[in-house]
mmCIF file of C-alpha atoms in Angstrom:
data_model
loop_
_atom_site.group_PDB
_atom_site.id
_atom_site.type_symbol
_atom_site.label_atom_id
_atom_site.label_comp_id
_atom_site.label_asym_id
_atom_site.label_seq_id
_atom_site.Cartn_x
_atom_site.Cartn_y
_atom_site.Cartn_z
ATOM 1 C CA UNK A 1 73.133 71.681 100.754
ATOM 2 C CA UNK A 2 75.383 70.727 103.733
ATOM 3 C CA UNK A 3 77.768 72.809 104.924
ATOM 4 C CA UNK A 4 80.866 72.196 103.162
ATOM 5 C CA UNK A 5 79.765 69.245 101.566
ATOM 6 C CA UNK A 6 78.414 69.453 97.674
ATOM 7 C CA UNK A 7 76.748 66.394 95.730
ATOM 8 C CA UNK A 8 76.284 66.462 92.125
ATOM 9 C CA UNK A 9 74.406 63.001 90.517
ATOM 10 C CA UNK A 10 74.683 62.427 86.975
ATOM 11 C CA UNK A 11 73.141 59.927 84.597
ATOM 12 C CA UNK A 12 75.270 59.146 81.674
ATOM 13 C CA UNK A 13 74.596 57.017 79.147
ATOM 14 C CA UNK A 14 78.062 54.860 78.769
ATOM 15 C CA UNK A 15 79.479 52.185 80.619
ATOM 16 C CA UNK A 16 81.258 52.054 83.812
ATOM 17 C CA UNK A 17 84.202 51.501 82.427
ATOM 18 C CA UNK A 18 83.988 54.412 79.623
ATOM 19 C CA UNK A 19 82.836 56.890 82.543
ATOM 20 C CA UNK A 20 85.950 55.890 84.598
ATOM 21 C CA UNK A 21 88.519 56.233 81.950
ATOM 22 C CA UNK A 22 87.890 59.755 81.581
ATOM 23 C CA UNK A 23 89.218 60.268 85.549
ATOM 24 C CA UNK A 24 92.191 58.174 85.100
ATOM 25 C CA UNK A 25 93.753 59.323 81.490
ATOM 26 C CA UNK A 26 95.151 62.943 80.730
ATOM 27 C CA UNK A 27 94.447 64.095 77.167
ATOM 28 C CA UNK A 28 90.219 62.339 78.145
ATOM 29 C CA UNK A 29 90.383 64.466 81.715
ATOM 30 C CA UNK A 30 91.091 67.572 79.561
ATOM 31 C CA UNK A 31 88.797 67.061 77.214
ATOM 32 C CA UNK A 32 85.970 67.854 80.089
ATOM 33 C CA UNK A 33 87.974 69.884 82.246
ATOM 34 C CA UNK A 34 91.231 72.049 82.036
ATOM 35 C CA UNK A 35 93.304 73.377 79.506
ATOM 36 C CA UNK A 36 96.321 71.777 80.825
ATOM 37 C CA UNK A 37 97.728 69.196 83.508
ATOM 38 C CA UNK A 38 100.386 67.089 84.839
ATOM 39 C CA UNK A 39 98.906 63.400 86.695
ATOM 40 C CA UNK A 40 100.334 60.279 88.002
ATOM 41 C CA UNK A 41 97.028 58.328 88.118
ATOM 42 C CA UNK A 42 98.283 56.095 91.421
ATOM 43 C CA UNK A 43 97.114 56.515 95.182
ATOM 44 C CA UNK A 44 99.842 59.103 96.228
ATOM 45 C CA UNK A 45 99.923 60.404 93.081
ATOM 46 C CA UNK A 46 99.444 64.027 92.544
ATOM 47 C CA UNK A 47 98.039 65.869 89.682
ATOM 48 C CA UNK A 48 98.235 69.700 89.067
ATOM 49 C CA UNK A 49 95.255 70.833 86.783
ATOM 50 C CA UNK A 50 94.812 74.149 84.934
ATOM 51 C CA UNK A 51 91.343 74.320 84.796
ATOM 52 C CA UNK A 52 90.031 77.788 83.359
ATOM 53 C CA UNK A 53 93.534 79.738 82.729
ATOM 54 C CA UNK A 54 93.372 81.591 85.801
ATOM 55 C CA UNK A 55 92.404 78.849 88.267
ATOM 56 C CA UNK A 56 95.059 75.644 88.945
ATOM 57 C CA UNK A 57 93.869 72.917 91.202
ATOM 58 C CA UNK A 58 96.414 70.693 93.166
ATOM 59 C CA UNK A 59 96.116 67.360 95.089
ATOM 60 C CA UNK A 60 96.322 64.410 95.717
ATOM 61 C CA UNK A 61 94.857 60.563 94.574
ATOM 62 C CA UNK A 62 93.838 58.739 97.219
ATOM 63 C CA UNK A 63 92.190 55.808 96.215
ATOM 64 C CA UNK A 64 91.946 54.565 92.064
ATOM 65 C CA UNK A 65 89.196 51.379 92.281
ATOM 66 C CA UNK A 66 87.867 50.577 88.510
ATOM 67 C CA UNK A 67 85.563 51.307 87.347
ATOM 68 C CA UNK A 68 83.741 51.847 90.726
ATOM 69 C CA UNK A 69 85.605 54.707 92.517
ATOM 70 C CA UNK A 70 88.064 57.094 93.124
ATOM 71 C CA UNK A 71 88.582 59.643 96.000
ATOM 72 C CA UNK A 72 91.690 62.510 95.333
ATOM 73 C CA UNK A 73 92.139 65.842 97.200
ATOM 74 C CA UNK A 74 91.414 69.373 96.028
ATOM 75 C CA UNK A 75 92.267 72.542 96.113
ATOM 76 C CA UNK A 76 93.254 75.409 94.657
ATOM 77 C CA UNK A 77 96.525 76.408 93.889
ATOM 78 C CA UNK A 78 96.261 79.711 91.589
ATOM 79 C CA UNK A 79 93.055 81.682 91.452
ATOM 80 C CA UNK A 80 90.782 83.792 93.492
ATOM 81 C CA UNK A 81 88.757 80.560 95.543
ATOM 82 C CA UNK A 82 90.156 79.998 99.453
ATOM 83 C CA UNK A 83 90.526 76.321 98.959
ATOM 84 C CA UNK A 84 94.026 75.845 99.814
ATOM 85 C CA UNK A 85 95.780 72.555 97.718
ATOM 86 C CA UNK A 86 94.435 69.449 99.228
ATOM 87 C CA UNK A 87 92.575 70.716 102.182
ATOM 88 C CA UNK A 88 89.342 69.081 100.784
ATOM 89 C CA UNK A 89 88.213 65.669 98.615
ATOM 90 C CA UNK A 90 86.256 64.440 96.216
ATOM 91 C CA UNK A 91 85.090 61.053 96.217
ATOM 92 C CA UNK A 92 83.482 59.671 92.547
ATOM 93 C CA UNK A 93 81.287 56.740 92.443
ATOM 94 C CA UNK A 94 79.983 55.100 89.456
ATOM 95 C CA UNK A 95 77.345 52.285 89.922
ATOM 96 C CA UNK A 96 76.219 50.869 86.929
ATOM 97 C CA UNK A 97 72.116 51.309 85.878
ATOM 98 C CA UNK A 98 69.880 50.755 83.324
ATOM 99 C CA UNK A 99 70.911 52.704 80.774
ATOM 100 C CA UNK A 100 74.429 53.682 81.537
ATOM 101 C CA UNK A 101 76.100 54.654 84.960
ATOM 102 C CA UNK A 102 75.011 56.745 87.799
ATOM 103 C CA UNK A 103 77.921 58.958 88.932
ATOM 104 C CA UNK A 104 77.492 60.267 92.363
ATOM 105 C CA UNK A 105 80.543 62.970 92.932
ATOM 106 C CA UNK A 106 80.989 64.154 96.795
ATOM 107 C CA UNK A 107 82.970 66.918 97.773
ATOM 108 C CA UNK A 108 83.718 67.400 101.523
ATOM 109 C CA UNK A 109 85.376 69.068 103.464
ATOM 110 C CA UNK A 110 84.980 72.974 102.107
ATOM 111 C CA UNK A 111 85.222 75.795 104.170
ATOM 112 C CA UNK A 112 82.035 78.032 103.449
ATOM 113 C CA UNK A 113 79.143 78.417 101.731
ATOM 114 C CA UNK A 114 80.507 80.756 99.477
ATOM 115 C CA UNK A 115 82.663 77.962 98.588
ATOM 116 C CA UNK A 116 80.165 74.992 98.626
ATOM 117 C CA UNK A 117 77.788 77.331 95.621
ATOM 118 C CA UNK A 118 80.598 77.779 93.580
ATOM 119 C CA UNK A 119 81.891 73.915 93.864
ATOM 120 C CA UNK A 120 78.246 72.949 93.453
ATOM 121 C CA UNK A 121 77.933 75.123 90.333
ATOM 122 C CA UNK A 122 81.645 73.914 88.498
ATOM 123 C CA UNK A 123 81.243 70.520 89.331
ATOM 124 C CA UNK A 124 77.548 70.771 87.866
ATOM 125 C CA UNK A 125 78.911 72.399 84.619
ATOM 126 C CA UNK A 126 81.988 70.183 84.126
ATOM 127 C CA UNK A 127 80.297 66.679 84.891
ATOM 128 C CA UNK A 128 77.875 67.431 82.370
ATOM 129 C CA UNK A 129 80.734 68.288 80.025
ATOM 130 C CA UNK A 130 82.050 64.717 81.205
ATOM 131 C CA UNK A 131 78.386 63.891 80.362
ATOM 132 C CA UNK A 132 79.098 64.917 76.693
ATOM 133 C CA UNK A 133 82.263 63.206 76.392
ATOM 134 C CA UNK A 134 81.701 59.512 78.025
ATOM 135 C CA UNK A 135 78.951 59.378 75.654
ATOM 136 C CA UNK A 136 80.893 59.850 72.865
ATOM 137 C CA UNK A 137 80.352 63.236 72.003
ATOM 138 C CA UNK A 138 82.261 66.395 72.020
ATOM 139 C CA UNK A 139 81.550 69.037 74.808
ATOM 140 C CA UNK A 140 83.067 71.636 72.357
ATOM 141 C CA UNK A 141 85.073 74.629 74.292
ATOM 142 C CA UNK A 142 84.521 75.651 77.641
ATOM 143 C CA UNK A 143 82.683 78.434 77.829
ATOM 144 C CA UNK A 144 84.565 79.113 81.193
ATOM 145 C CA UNK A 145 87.933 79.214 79.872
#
């Protein structure tokens, strides 16, 4: 692992197009990850996500490209992780494969390793919730919540 840079690659079995969706439309975002949120899915947009009750992320879109990509700041807003709003960014790619798509998420920019594990280890759990749902099943409650 780079230093404040975590990767997570995921196989999913649904389109492009189906993957994408669930990055640019509320009520499918929430249905992998957060209880709550407010976005305006447009570069310059920003979105303010409650993701586990305690912890609220804040940024940014940058760029919205379907059903390729889509790059939008982070950080956290409420909670214990020292990730200020914004300060870092994910870029998602989704290239389609046989099979489904291949969705490569990059986060950069994060201050530590402290905070590079425990990026690595949400995005890991809630991009195989995404998983669940793009594939047209339901990733039930988050256990993290």
């Amino acid at each position: 692992m780079n230093a404040g840079v975590v990767t997570v690659e995921r196989l999913i079995a649904a389109r492009p197009e189906t993957v994408f969706s669930f990055f640019t439309d509320r009520d499918k975002w929430l249905s992998w990850m957060g209880r709550s949120g407010e976005f305006a899915f447009e570069p310059g947009g920003a979105y303010r996500s409650n993701v586990t009750g305690e912890n609220v992320a804040e940024g940014r879109f940058i760029e919205i490209d379907p059903p390729k990509r889509l790059v939008f700041t982070w950080g956290w807003a409420e909670g214990g992780m020292p990730v200020p709003p914004g300060s870092t960014t994910v870029e998602i790619t989704l290239e389609p494969v046989s099979g489904g798509t291949l969705l490569r998420l990059v986060h950069r920019g994060l201050p530590s390793q402290e905070a590079c594990a425990a990026h690595e280890e949400g995005w890991a759990h809630y991009v195989e919730r995404l998983a669940i749902a793009a594939q047209g099943g339901d990733p039930g409650d988050d256990a993290w919540m």
